[in-house]
Every structure is written in C-alpha cells, then in structure tokens.
Amino acid sequence: MKKFLGIFSSVVMLAALLTSCNTNNDVDTITEQAFSSCFAYVQDITTGVDAVYSQVGYQLRLNYTKLTADVLISNLKTPDGTSYPTFTVKDIPWTIEKDGAIVVSGRDLTPSGTTGAAVPLFSSFKLRLMERVVDNSYLPGFCISYTINRQYSVLSSNAVQVIFGTTKSTDEAGTEFTTDKTNYYFEFNADTRRVTITLQNAMFLSNMPAMNIALENIPFTFDGTTAKWHIDAITPKSGGTPYESFPITDLSGEFEFGKDMEMEFYCDPAKAPGKYKIEVDCSFNFYRENG
C-alpha cells in the first residue's frame, strides 16, 4: 500500500524526516533540509546564450516562527565564466499556497557570509517546495528559479523526478479507461536536453497486464520553470527491449518542476486494433489512498 501525502497530512512525519534545530533563545521553530546535485539551467537574458551546470546545491532553512527562510547556494556558475563561492541568502519571506506548496520569494536580495568575495544580486528569487511522503520516504517536489545581476535567469531542480496522477485512455469509439496506478519517472539530462520517461505499472486497457515501459532520449526544451517536449513517433522499450508491437505517436507534454506534469500521446497496439488516445495528468500534491 502506498500513500501520497501533502504538507497538511505529513506534518508529524516531517518533524522526524527533517533536521530540526532551535535558535539560541529556544523560541523559534526551525527546520533544515538539503537538495544536492541539482542541475542549473542558466540563460543570459541580454544575449540568449545559455549553459547547464550540474552539482549545484541548496540548503533550505525554514523558520516557522518568523516565517522567514535562509537559502545556502553552492557551486553556482554563469556562462561568462564566473564561479561564485558558497553563500547564503537570508531572511526571505515564505508562505503556503492553496495547493499546500511552501513558496519562498523575494526581490533585490543580497547574499551574506562571503567576506571579500563577489556575490550576485538576486533581482528576483522564488523557491517552491511541495512536501511529499511516499511509503515513509520523503520525496518532495522542488524547484528554484531566480534572476541574478539583472542579467542571468536560473532554473534549478533535481534531474530525477517521480510524479503520480491519473492516466486516461480513450478508444476510437469514445470508450474511456482511467487508472491512477501508473507511476511516472523522469530522468532529465540537462546537458543533452533529452529526457527518458519510464511508466511503471502502465495500463491503457482494463484487461491490459500492468507493465513497465520506457520512452528514451526524447528531446526537450526549457521554457521558464517548465520542460516541454514533442516527438512524432517513438518505440517504447520494455525490459530494455524495443516493444515494436506498441508504437507511440504524437507524444507531447510539459513538466513544471515542483508542480505538475501533463502529457498525451497515441498508441496503436497490435493486440488491440485501433488507436487509443492517452492523456496523463499528474501533480506533486496528488493523493492516492492505495498503491
């Protein structure tokens, strides 16, 4: 059995999963967590020149008493060759949105703790965190985007993403089949701008055995905080072997990091003649009682 829990239903578990600490006066309630090995897509707003960096790290310190956050950033680089030292942006306000996401945001922020070193000015800053516990494991949705020195926009998140939701299949006669048992695993290679999407427990028909299929090396582009893709045709793989009898066409989708994912495609399985339209709708606050 699996349960997918949002922030309000996982407060008790969160206390055990995060490293908690108090300020010297033992009054403020503070939690800390780290997001290491993130990718960072950095674009020069003035020229369009972009670059991707790996191993960018973030440490988030949330003060629940003052509703402020400190964010430590390490290994940040820009396309002009600048490498910044580890620094901290302090006392950024944070709130909880209607969907349960923690959002840390601010403007014109100057880092601290880097005496004698050049640091970037954050023209804008937004960190979105969707708390999520899956089978007693903490698997949040996380995305951070910011603009530095009014010149470079940065999008950063985890290269590997896991998201859940509903999958609807519609045949040519209009008959629908819907399931929430399929899990979606994304492996984004920001350097090659390719993504591999694995569907675990995929089912498109009521009598179809659940199976794992992989859609490999799909080109994608960055658009703000979203990755978008479209490909005319692709042969899925099952167990590493091409699944020729299950061709997929007109595959398109978009993944908004830390928030949700939508995708659709057509399949024409050999054992079930006729085309099926598949529509996928997932989010990081999706709740499924039974897995």
PDB file of C-alpha atoms in Angstrom:
ATOM      1  CA  MET A   1       0.000   0.000   0.000  1.00  0.00           C
ATOM      2  CA  LYS A   2       1.232   3.468  -0.849  1.00  0.00           C
ATOM      3  CA  LYS A   3       0.084   6.800   0.382  1.00  0.00           C
ATOM      4  CA  PHE A   4       0.932  10.110  -1.203  1.00  0.00           C
ATOM      5  CA  LEU A   5       0.726  12.816   1.391  1.00  0.00           C
ATOM      6  CA  GLY A   6       0.609  16.594   1.075  1.00  0.00           C
ATOM      7  CA  ILE A   7       2.005  19.064   3.557  1.00  0.00           C
ATOM      8  CA  PHE A   8      -1.019  19.173   5.833  1.00  0.00           C
ATOM      9  CA  SER A   9      -1.208  15.390   6.285  1.00  0.00           C
ATOM     10  CA  SER A  10       2.528  14.882   6.794  1.00  0.00           C
ATOM     11  CA  VAL A  11       3.423  17.441   9.442  1.00  0.00           C
ATOM     12  CA  VAL A  12       4.079  14.794  12.081  1.00  0.00           C
ATOM     13  CA  MET A  13       6.298  12.725   9.788  1.00  0.00           C
ATOM     14  CA  LEU A  14       8.110  15.818   8.571  1.00  0.00           C
ATOM     15  CA  ALA A  15       9.418  16.528  12.055  1.00  0.00           C
ATOM     16  CA  ALA A  16      11.167  13.163  12.045  1.00  0.00           C
ATOM     17  CA  LEU A  17      12.415  13.422   8.478  1.00  0.00           C
ATOM     18  CA  LEU A  18      13.991  16.867   8.623  1.00  0.00           C
ATOM     19  CA  THR A  19      16.806  18.094  10.829  1.00  0.00           C
ATOM     20  CA  SER A  20      15.277  20.445  13.361  1.00  0.00           C
ATOM     21  CA  CYS A  21      17.087  22.979  15.463  1.00  0.00           C
ATOM     22  CA  ASN A  22      16.336  25.906  17.706  1.00  0.00           C
ATOM     23  CA  THR A  23      17.841  29.355  17.928  1.00  0.00           C
ATOM     24  CA  ASN A  24      19.859  30.267  20.983  1.00  0.00           C
ATOM     25  CA  ASN A  25      16.799  31.506  22.863  1.00  0.00           C
ATOM     26  CA  ASP A  26      14.967  28.193  22.236  1.00  0.00           C
ATOM     27  CA  VAL A  27      11.944  30.038  20.895  1.00  0.00           C
ATOM     28  CA  ASP A  28      12.000  29.787  17.103  1.00  0.00           C
ATOM     29  CA  THR A  29      11.000  26.553  15.390  1.00  0.00           C
ATOM     30  CA  ILE A  30      13.358  25.878  12.501  1.00  0.00           C
ATOM     31  CA  THR A  31      13.784  23.011  10.028  1.00  0.00           C
ATOM     32  CA  GLU A  32      16.629  22.361   7.611  1.00  0.00           C
ATOM     33  CA  GLN A  33      16.947  20.210   4.517  1.00  0.00           C
ATOM     34  CA  ALA A  34      19.365  19.953   1.617  1.00  0.00           C
ATOM     35  CA  PHE A  35      18.946  19.498  -2.137  1.00  0.00           C
ATOM     36  CA  SER A  36      22.293  18.451  -3.547  1.00  0.00           C
ATOM     37  CA  SER A  37      23.361  17.589  -7.086  1.00  0.00           C
ATOM     38  CA  CYS A  38      20.747  19.755  -8.799  1.00  0.00           C
ATOM     39  CA  PHE A  39      21.067  20.916 -12.384  1.00  0.00           C
ATOM     40  CA  ALA A  40      21.059  24.645 -13.102  1.00  0.00           C
ATOM     41  CA  TYR A  41      19.907  25.976 -16.470  1.00  0.00           C
ATOM     42  CA  VAL A  42      21.391  29.466 -16.763  1.00  0.00           C
ATOM     43  CA  GLN A  43      20.489  31.877 -19.564  1.00  0.00           C
ATOM     44  CA  ASP A  44      21.881  35.312 -20.358  1.00  0.00           C
ATOM     45  CA  ILE A  45      18.735  37.429 -20.705  1.00  0.00           C
ATOM     46  CA  THR A  46      20.518  40.016 -22.850  1.00  0.00           C
ATOM     47  CA  THR A  47      22.060  37.664 -25.430  1.00  0.00           C
ATOM     48  CA  GLY A  48      20.157  34.378 -25.161  1.00  0.00           C
ATOM     49  CA  VAL A  49      23.378  32.455 -24.509  1.00  0.00           C
ATOM     50  CA  ASP A  50      22.724  29.599 -22.109  1.00  0.00           C
ATOM     51  CA  ALA A  51      24.560  26.868 -20.258  1.00  0.00           C
ATOM     52  CA  VAL A  52      23.770  23.957 -17.957  1.00  0.00           C
ATOM     53  CA  TYR A  53      25.670  23.101 -14.794  1.00  0.00           C
ATOM     54  CA  SER A  54      25.433  20.067 -12.527  1.00  0.00           C
ATOM     55  CA  GLN A  55      26.163  19.536  -8.843  1.00  0.00           C
ATOM     56  CA  VAL A  56      24.589  22.837  -7.808  1.00  0.00           C
ATOM     57  CA  GLY A  57      23.490  22.568  -4.189  1.00  0.00           C
ATOM     58  CA  TYR A  58      20.882  24.229  -1.993  1.00  0.00           C
ATOM     59  CA  GLN A  59      20.263  24.114   1.747  1.00  0.00           C
ATOM     60  CA  LEU A  60      16.911  25.431   2.930  1.00  0.00           C
ATOM     61  CA  ARG A  61      16.408  26.650   6.491  1.00  0.00           C
ATOM     62  CA  LEU A  62      12.763  27.445   7.293  1.00  0.00           C
ATOM     63  CA  ASN A  63      11.887  29.491  10.354  1.00  0.00           C
ATOM     64  CA  TYR A  64       8.278  28.609  11.215  1.00  0.00           C
ATOM     65  CA  THR A  65       8.124  31.223  13.948  1.00  0.00           C
ATOM     66  CA  LYS A  66       9.176  34.242  11.886  1.00  0.00           C
ATOM     67  CA  LEU A  67       8.064  32.819   8.501  1.00  0.00           C
ATOM     68  CA  THR A  68      11.452  33.588   7.002  1.00  0.00           C
ATOM     69  CA  ALA A  69      13.919  31.368   5.179  1.00  0.00           C
ATOM     70  CA  ASP A  70      17.664  31.190   4.686  1.00  0.00           C
ATOM     71  CA  VAL A  71      18.921  29.540   1.496  1.00  0.00           C
ATOM     72  CA  LEU A  72      22.548  28.466   1.118  1.00  0.00           C
ATOM     73  CA  ILE A  73      23.685  28.086  -2.500  1.00  0.00           C
ATOM     74  CA  SER A  74      26.862  26.311  -3.619  1.00  0.00           C
ATOM     75  CA  ASN A  75      28.653  25.760  -6.928  1.00  0.00           C
ATOM     76  CA  LEU A  76      26.683  28.411  -8.856  1.00  0.00           C
ATOM     77  CA  LYS A  77      28.199  29.447 -12.206  1.00  0.00           C
ATOM     78  CA  THR A  78      27.270  31.707 -15.115  1.00  0.00           C
ATOM     79  CA  PRO A  79      28.062  31.453 -18.854  1.00  0.00           C
ATOM     80  CA  ASP A  80      30.602  34.306 -18.656  1.00  0.00           C
ATOM     81  CA  GLY A  81      32.910  32.035 -16.664  1.00  0.00           C
ATOM     82  CA  THR A  82      32.090  33.339 -13.186  1.00  0.00           C
ATOM     83  CA  SER A  83      32.099  30.768 -10.362  1.00  0.00           C
ATOM     84  CA  TYR A  84      30.563  32.013  -7.136  1.00  0.00           C
ATOM     85  CA  PRO A  85      31.632  30.903  -3.666  1.00  0.00           C
ATOM     86  CA  THR A  86      29.164  29.258  -1.335  1.00  0.00           C
ATOM     87  CA  PHE A  87      26.881  31.957   0.055  1.00  0.00           C
ATOM     88  CA  THR A  88      23.598  32.382   1.921  1.00  0.00           C
ATOM     89  CA  VAL A  89      20.547  34.494   1.149  1.00  0.00           C
ATOM     90  CA  LYS A  90      18.891  35.280   4.467  1.00  0.00           C
ATOM     91  CA  ASP A  91      15.522  36.281   5.882  1.00  0.00           C
ATOM     92  CA  ILE A  92      13.420  35.687   2.760  1.00  0.00           C
ATOM     93  CA  PRO A  93       9.656  35.653   3.453  1.00  0.00           C
ATOM     94  CA  TRP A  94       7.763  32.422   2.815  1.00  0.00           C
ATOM     95  CA  THR A  95       4.117  31.406   2.634  1.00  0.00           C
ATOM     96  CA  ILE A  96       1.997  28.323   1.960  1.00  0.00           C
ATOM     97  CA  GLU A  97      -0.071  28.372  -1.230  1.00  0.00           C
ATOM     98  CA  LYS A  98      -3.568  26.913  -1.633  1.00  0.00           C
ATOM     99  CA  ASP A  99      -2.214  23.643  -3.020  1.00  0.00           C
ATOM    100  CA  GLY A 100      -0.014  23.183   0.062  1.00  0.00           C
ATOM    101  CA  ALA A 101       3.288  24.257  -1.503  1.00  0.00           C
ATOM    102  CA  ILE A 102       5.806  26.238   0.526  1.00  0.00           C
ATOM    103  CA  VAL A 103       6.914  29.246  -1.527  1.00  0.00           C
ATOM    104  CA  VAL A 104       9.962  31.325  -0.590  1.00  0.00           C
ATOM    105  CA  SER A 105      10.158  34.515  -2.635  1.00  0.00           C
ATOM    106  CA  GLY A 106      11.732  37.951  -2.629  1.00  0.00           C
ATOM    107  CA  ARG A 107      13.297  40.681  -4.755  1.00  0.00           C
ATOM    108  CA  ASP A 108      16.569  42.625  -4.711  1.00  0.00           C
ATOM    109  CA  LEU A 109      18.260  40.262  -2.267  1.00  0.00           C
ATOM    110  CA  THR A 110      21.972  40.440  -1.397  1.00  0.00           C
ATOM    111  CA  PRO A 111      23.720  37.320  -0.039  1.00  0.00           C
ATOM    112  CA  SER A 112      25.801  37.358   3.134  1.00  0.00           C
ATOM    113  CA  GLY A 113      28.655  35.381   4.586  1.00  0.00           C
ATOM    114  CA  THR A 114      31.107  35.878   1.710  1.00  0.00           C
ATOM    115  CA  THR A 115      33.548  38.460   3.017  1.00  0.00           C
ATOM    116  CA  GLY A 116      35.862  39.729   0.318  1.00  0.00           C
ATOM    117  CA  ALA A 117      34.225  37.727  -2.455  1.00  0.00           C
ATOM    118  CA  ALA A 118      31.972  38.892  -5.264  1.00  0.00           C
ATOM    119  CA  VAL A 119      28.378  37.756  -4.820  1.00  0.00           C
ATOM    120  CA  PRO A 120      25.377  38.094  -7.115  1.00  0.00           C
ATOM    121  CA  LEU A 121      22.436  40.391  -6.522  1.00  0.00           C
ATOM    122  CA  PHE A 122      19.161  38.490  -6.769  1.00  0.00           C
ATOM    123  CA  SER A 123      16.754  40.681  -8.746  1.00  0.00           C
ATOM    124  CA  SER A 124      14.076  38.038  -8.177  1.00  0.00           C
ATOM    125  CA  PHE A 125      14.021  34.798  -6.226  1.00  0.00           C
ATOM    126  CA  LYS A 126      11.449  32.007  -5.905  1.00  0.00           C
ATOM    127  CA  LEU A 127      11.744  28.589  -4.316  1.00  0.00           C
ATOM    128  CA  ARG A 128       8.794  26.214  -4.456  1.00  0.00           C
ATOM    129  CA  LEU A 129       8.676  23.141  -2.234  1.00  0.00           C
ATOM    130  CA  MET A 130       5.854  20.609  -2.209  1.00  0.00           C
ATOM    131  CA  GLU A 131       6.278  18.345   0.821  1.00  0.00           C
ATOM    132  CA  ARG A 132       5.520  14.741  -0.060  1.00  0.00           C
ATOM    133  CA  VAL A 133       5.960  11.409   1.707  1.00  0.00           C
ATOM    134  CA  VAL A 134       5.805   8.175  -0.308  1.00  0.00           C
ATOM    135  CA  ASP A 135       5.973   4.855   1.540  1.00  0.00           C
ATOM    136  CA  ASN A 136       7.568   6.620   4.513  1.00  0.00           C
ATOM    137  CA  SER A 137      10.226   8.181   2.264  1.00  0.00           C
ATOM    138  CA  TYR A 138      10.467  11.940   1.858  1.00  0.00           C
ATOM    139  CA  LEU A 139      10.206  12.706  -1.893  1.00  0.00           C
ATOM    140  CA  PRO A 140       9.300  16.386  -2.271  1.00  0.00           C
ATOM    141  CA  GLY A 141       8.690  18.408  -5.384  1.00  0.00           C
ATOM    142  CA  PHE A 142      11.375  21.088  -5.526  1.00  0.00           C
ATOM    143  CA  CYS A 143      12.103  23.949  -7.902  1.00  0.00           C
ATOM    144  CA  ILE A 144      14.092  27.140  -7.538  1.00  0.00           C
ATOM    145  CA  SER A 145      14.220  29.978 -10.068  1.00  0.00           C
ATOM    146  CA  TYR A 146      15.913  33.341  -9.812  1.00  0.00           C
ATOM    147  CA  THR A 147      17.471  36.208 -11.729  1.00  0.00           C
ATOM    148  CA  ILE A 148      20.932  37.431 -10.770  1.00  0.00           C
ATOM    149  CA  ASN A 149      22.518  40.782 -11.545  1.00  0.00           C
ATOM    150  CA  ARG A 150      19.515  41.545 -13.772  1.00  0.00           C
ATOM    151  CA  GLN A 151      21.289  39.540 -16.469  1.00  0.00           C
ATOM    152  CA  TYR A 152      21.067  35.796 -15.848  1.00  0.00           C
ATOM    153  CA  SER A 153      17.924  33.725 -15.269  1.00  0.00           C
ATOM    154  CA  VAL A 154      18.407  30.428 -13.457  1.00  0.00           C
ATOM    155  CA  LEU A 155      16.179  27.362 -13.242  1.00  0.00           C
ATOM    156  CA  SER A 156      17.289  24.613 -10.896  1.00  0.00           C
ATOM    157  CA  SER A 157      15.805  21.303  -9.762  1.00  0.00           C
ATOM    158  CA  ASN A 158      16.548  17.603  -9.430  1.00  0.00           C
ATOM    159  CA  ALA A 159      17.496  15.703 -12.581  1.00  0.00           C
ATOM    160  CA  VAL A 160      15.419  12.696 -11.483  1.00  0.00           C
ATOM    161  CA  GLN A 161      11.734  13.312 -10.815  1.00  0.00           C
ATOM    162  CA  VAL A 162       8.956  10.988  -9.628  1.00  0.00           C
ATOM    163  CA  ILE A 163       5.341  12.066 -10.038  1.00  0.00           C
ATOM    164  CA  PHE A 164       1.899  10.452  -9.808  1.00  0.00           C
ATOM    165  CA  GLY A 165      -1.611  11.142 -11.051  1.00  0.00           C
ATOM    166  CA  THR A 166      -4.233   9.826 -13.464  1.00  0.00           C
ATOM    167  CA  THR A 167      -3.908   8.209 -16.877  1.00  0.00           C
ATOM    168  CA  LYS A 168      -6.942   8.203 -19.193  1.00  0.00           C
ATOM    169  CA  SER A 169      -7.197   6.093 -22.348  1.00  0.00           C
ATOM    170  CA  THR A 170      -9.903   6.729 -24.980  1.00  0.00           C
ATOM    171  CA  ASP A 171     -10.501   4.390 -27.910  1.00  0.00           C
ATOM    172  CA  GLU A 172     -11.851   5.343 -31.336  1.00  0.00           C
ATOM    173  CA  ALA A 173     -15.418   4.674 -30.201  1.00  0.00           C
ATOM    174  CA  GLY A 174     -15.040   7.122 -27.302  1.00  0.00           C
ATOM    175  CA  THR A 175     -14.867   4.463 -24.562  1.00  0.00           C
ATOM    176  CA  GLU A 176     -12.680   5.618 -21.678  1.00  0.00           C
ATOM    177  CA  PHE A 177     -10.490   3.772 -19.198  1.00  0.00           C
ATOM    178  CA  THR A 178      -8.839   5.631 -16.294  1.00  0.00           C
ATOM    179  CA  THR A 179      -6.265   4.493 -13.753  1.00  0.00           C
ATOM    180  CA  ASP A 180      -4.196   6.137 -11.040  1.00  0.00           C
ATOM    181  CA  LYS A 181      -1.864   3.158 -10.587  1.00  0.00           C
ATOM    182  CA  THR A 182       0.784   4.260 -13.110  1.00  0.00           C
ATOM    183  CA  ASN A 183       3.917   5.932 -11.708  1.00  0.00           C
ATOM    184  CA  TYR A 184       5.976   8.302 -13.855  1.00  0.00           C
ATOM    185  CA  TYR A 185       9.758   8.510 -13.546  1.00  0.00           C
ATOM    186  CA  PHE A 186      11.645  11.258 -15.377  1.00  0.00           C
ATOM    187  CA  GLU A 187      15.383  11.375 -15.952  1.00  0.00           C
ATOM    188  CA  PHE A 188      16.283  14.800 -17.313  1.00  0.00           C
ATOM    189  CA  ASN A 189      19.710  15.172 -18.926  1.00  0.00           C
ATOM    190  CA  ALA A 190      20.025  18.931 -18.941  1.00  0.00           C
ATOM    191  CA  ASP A 191      23.328  18.778 -20.852  1.00  0.00           C
ATOM    192  CA  THR A 192      21.931  16.897 -23.862  1.00  0.00           C
ATOM    193  CA  ARG A 193      18.406  18.329 -23.444  1.00  0.00           C
ATOM    194  CA  ARG A 194      16.988  14.797 -23.545  1.00  0.00           C
ATOM    195  CA  VAL A 195      14.608  13.104 -21.137  1.00  0.00           C
ATOM    196  CA  THR A 196      13.786   9.448 -20.530  1.00  0.00           C
ATOM    197  CA  ILE A 197      10.279   8.784 -19.225  1.00  0.00           C
ATOM    198  CA  THR A 198       9.529   5.455 -17.539  1.00  0.00           C
ATOM    199  CA  LEU A 199       5.936   4.391 -16.976  1.00  0.00           C
ATOM    200  CA  GLN A 200       5.741   1.912 -14.134  1.00  0.00           C
ATOM    201  CA  ASN A 201       2.592  -0.243 -13.977  1.00  0.00           C
ATOM    202  CA  ALA A 202       1.311   1.193 -17.242  1.00  0.00           C
ATOM    203  CA  MET A 203      -2.244   0.171 -18.202  1.00  0.00           C
ATOM    204  CA  PHE A 204      -4.204   1.609 -21.117  1.00  0.00           C
ATOM    205  CA  LEU A 205      -6.987  -1.007 -21.237  1.00  0.00           C
ATOM    206  CA  SER A 206      -8.957  -2.654 -18.455  1.00  0.00           C
ATOM    207  CA  ASN A 207      -7.679  -6.097 -19.491  1.00  0.00           C
ATOM    208  CA  MET A 208      -4.107  -4.990 -20.207  1.00  0.00           C
ATOM    209  CA  PRO A 209      -1.487  -6.509 -17.864  1.00  0.00           C
ATOM    210  CA  ALA A 210       0.383  -3.799 -15.950  1.00  0.00           C
ATOM    211  CA  MET A 211       3.856  -3.360 -17.407  1.00  0.00           C
ATOM    212  CA  ASN A 212       6.860  -1.086 -17.241  1.00  0.00           C
ATOM    213  CA  ILE A 213       7.756   0.776 -20.413  1.00  0.00           C
ATOM    214  CA  ALA A 214      10.455   3.359 -21.124  1.00  0.00           C
ATOM    215  CA  LEU A 215      10.395   6.219 -23.615  1.00  0.00           C
ATOM    216  CA  GLU A 216      14.052   7.040 -24.091  1.00  0.00           C
ATOM    217  CA  ASN A 217      16.035  10.131 -25.119  1.00  0.00           C
ATOM    218  CA  ILE A 218      13.182  12.473 -26.005  1.00  0.00           C
ATOM    219  CA  PRO A 219      14.346  15.999 -26.924  1.00  0.00           C
ATOM    220  CA  PHE A 220      13.011  18.736 -24.655  1.00  0.00           C
ATOM    221  CA  THR A 221      13.335  22.481 -24.241  1.00  0.00           C
ATOM    222  CA  PHE A 222      13.272  24.760 -21.208  1.00  0.00           C
ATOM    223  CA  ASP A 223      10.550  27.391 -21.001  1.00  0.00           C
ATOM    224  CA  GLY A 224      10.620  29.330 -17.745  1.00  0.00           C
ATOM    225  CA  THR A 225      10.244  26.715 -14.979  1.00  0.00           C
ATOM    226  CA  THR A 226       8.881  24.124 -17.393  1.00  0.00           C
ATOM    227  CA  ALA A 227      10.393  21.413 -19.614  1.00  0.00           C
ATOM    228  CA  LYS A 228       8.437  20.793 -22.834  1.00  0.00           C
ATOM    229  CA  TRP A 229       8.723  18.007 -25.400  1.00  0.00           C
ATOM    230  CA  HIS A 230       7.143  16.733 -28.608  1.00  0.00           C
ATOM    231  CA  ILE A 231       8.102  13.840 -30.832  1.00  0.00           C
ATOM    232  CA  ASP A 232       6.214  12.447 -33.830  1.00  0.00           C
ATOM    233  CA  ALA A 233       6.901   8.776 -33.114  1.00  0.00           C
ATOM    234  CA  ILE A 234       8.808   6.628 -30.667  1.00  0.00           C
ATOM    235  CA  THR A 235       9.169   2.915 -29.990  1.00  0.00           C
ATOM    236  CA  PRO A 236       8.869   2.159 -26.264  1.00  0.00           C
ATOM    237  CA  LYS A 237      11.115  -0.341 -24.549  1.00  0.00           C
ATOM    238  CA  SER A 238      10.169  -2.993 -22.030  1.00  0.00           C
ATOM    239  CA  GLY A 239      12.966  -4.577 -20.032  1.00  0.00           C
ATOM    240  CA  GLY A 240      15.452  -2.853 -22.342  1.00  0.00           C
ATOM    241  CA  THR A 241      13.945  -4.500 -25.455  1.00  0.00           C
ATOM    242  CA  PRO A 242      12.136  -2.448 -28.125  1.00  0.00           C
ATOM    243  CA  TYR A 243       8.390  -3.084 -27.980  1.00  0.00           C
ATOM    244  CA  GLU A 244       7.657  -2.848 -31.699  1.00  0.00           C
ATOM    245  CA  SER A 245       4.043  -4.025 -31.365  1.00  0.00           C
ATOM    246  CA  PHE A 246       3.170  -0.993 -29.249  1.00  0.00           C
ATOM    247  CA  PRO A 247       4.077   2.061 -31.367  1.00  0.00           C
ATOM    248  CA  ILE A 248       3.550   5.510 -29.855  1.00  0.00           C
ATOM    249  CA  THR A 249       2.910   8.619 -31.949  1.00  0.00           C
ATOM    250  CA  ASP A 250       2.355  12.341 -31.457  1.00  0.00           C
ATOM    251  CA  LEU A 251       3.870  12.365 -27.984  1.00  0.00           C
ATOM    252  CA  SER A 252       3.883  15.769 -26.287  1.00  0.00           C
ATOM    253  CA  GLY A 253       3.972  17.044 -22.753  1.00  0.00           C
ATOM    254  CA  GLU A 254       5.269  19.519 -20.242  1.00  0.00           C
ATOM    255  CA  PHE A 255       6.697  19.189 -16.756  1.00  0.00           C
ATOM    256  CA  GLU A 256       6.523  22.227 -14.481  1.00  0.00           C
ATOM    257  CA  PHE A 257       9.222  21.497 -11.928  1.00  0.00           C
ATOM    258  CA  GLY A 258       7.934  21.266  -8.382  1.00  0.00           C
ATOM    259  CA  LYS A 259       4.315  21.492  -9.506  1.00  0.00           C
ATOM    260  CA  ASP A 260       2.687  19.246 -12.134  1.00  0.00           C
ATOM    261  CA  MET A 261       3.040  17.321 -15.389  1.00  0.00           C
ATOM    262  CA  GLU A 262       0.733  16.853 -18.376  1.00  0.00           C
ATOM    263  CA  MET A 263       1.342  14.540 -21.311  1.00  0.00           C
ATOM    264  CA  GLU A 264      -0.603  12.952 -24.152  1.00  0.00           C
ATOM    265  CA  PHE A 265       0.123  10.510 -26.958  1.00  0.00           C
ATOM    266  CA  TYR A 266      -1.494   7.931 -29.224  1.00  0.00           C
ATOM    267  CA  CYS A 267      -0.802   4.213 -29.250  1.00  0.00           C
ATOM    268  CA  ASP A 268      -1.842   1.541 -31.747  1.00  0.00           C
ATOM    269  CA  PRO A 269      -1.231  -1.817 -30.019  1.00  0.00           C
ATOM    270  CA  ALA A 270      -1.078  -4.866 -32.296  1.00  0.00           C
ATOM    271  CA  LYS A 271      -3.179  -6.974 -29.934  1.00  0.00           C
ATOM    272  CA  ALA A 272      -5.935  -4.360 -29.654  1.00  0.00           C
ATOM    273  CA  PRO A 273      -6.548  -2.904 -33.125  1.00  0.00           C
ATOM    274  CA  GLY A 274      -7.375   0.768 -33.310  1.00  0.00           C
ATOM    275  CA  LYS A 275      -5.772   3.909 -31.959  1.00  0.00           C
ATOM    276  CA  TYR A 276      -6.004   4.937 -28.328  1.00  0.00           C
ATOM    277  CA  LYS A 277      -5.520   8.487 -27.082  1.00  0.00           C
ATOM    278  CA  ILE A 278      -3.661   8.607 -23.766  1.00  0.00           C
ATOM    279  CA  GLU A 279      -3.920  11.653 -21.508  1.00  0.00           C
ATOM    280  CA  VAL A 280      -1.803  11.982 -18.370  1.00  0.00           C
ATOM    281  CA  ASP A 281      -2.398  14.472 -15.568  1.00  0.00           C
ATOM    282  CA  CYS A 282      -0.015  14.390 -12.587  1.00  0.00           C
ATOM    283  CA  SER A 283       0.923  16.682  -9.719  1.00  0.00           C
ATOM    284  CA  PHE A 284       3.137  16.681  -6.641  1.00  0.00           C
ATOM    285  CA  ASN A 285       0.130  17.064  -4.365  1.00  0.00           C
ATOM    286  CA  PHE A 286      -1.715  14.097  -5.867  1.00  0.00           C
ATOM    287  CA  TYR A 287      -3.147  11.804  -3.206  1.00  0.00           C
ATOM    288  CA  ARG A 288      -3.709   8.106  -3.793  1.00  0.00           C
ATOM    289  CA  GLU A 289      -5.119   6.018  -0.971  1.00  0.00           C
ATOM    290  CA  ASN A 290      -3.977   2.616  -2.262  1.00  0.00           C
ATOM    291  CA  GLY A 291      -0.928   1.824  -4.363  1.00  0.00           C
TER     292      GLY A 291
END
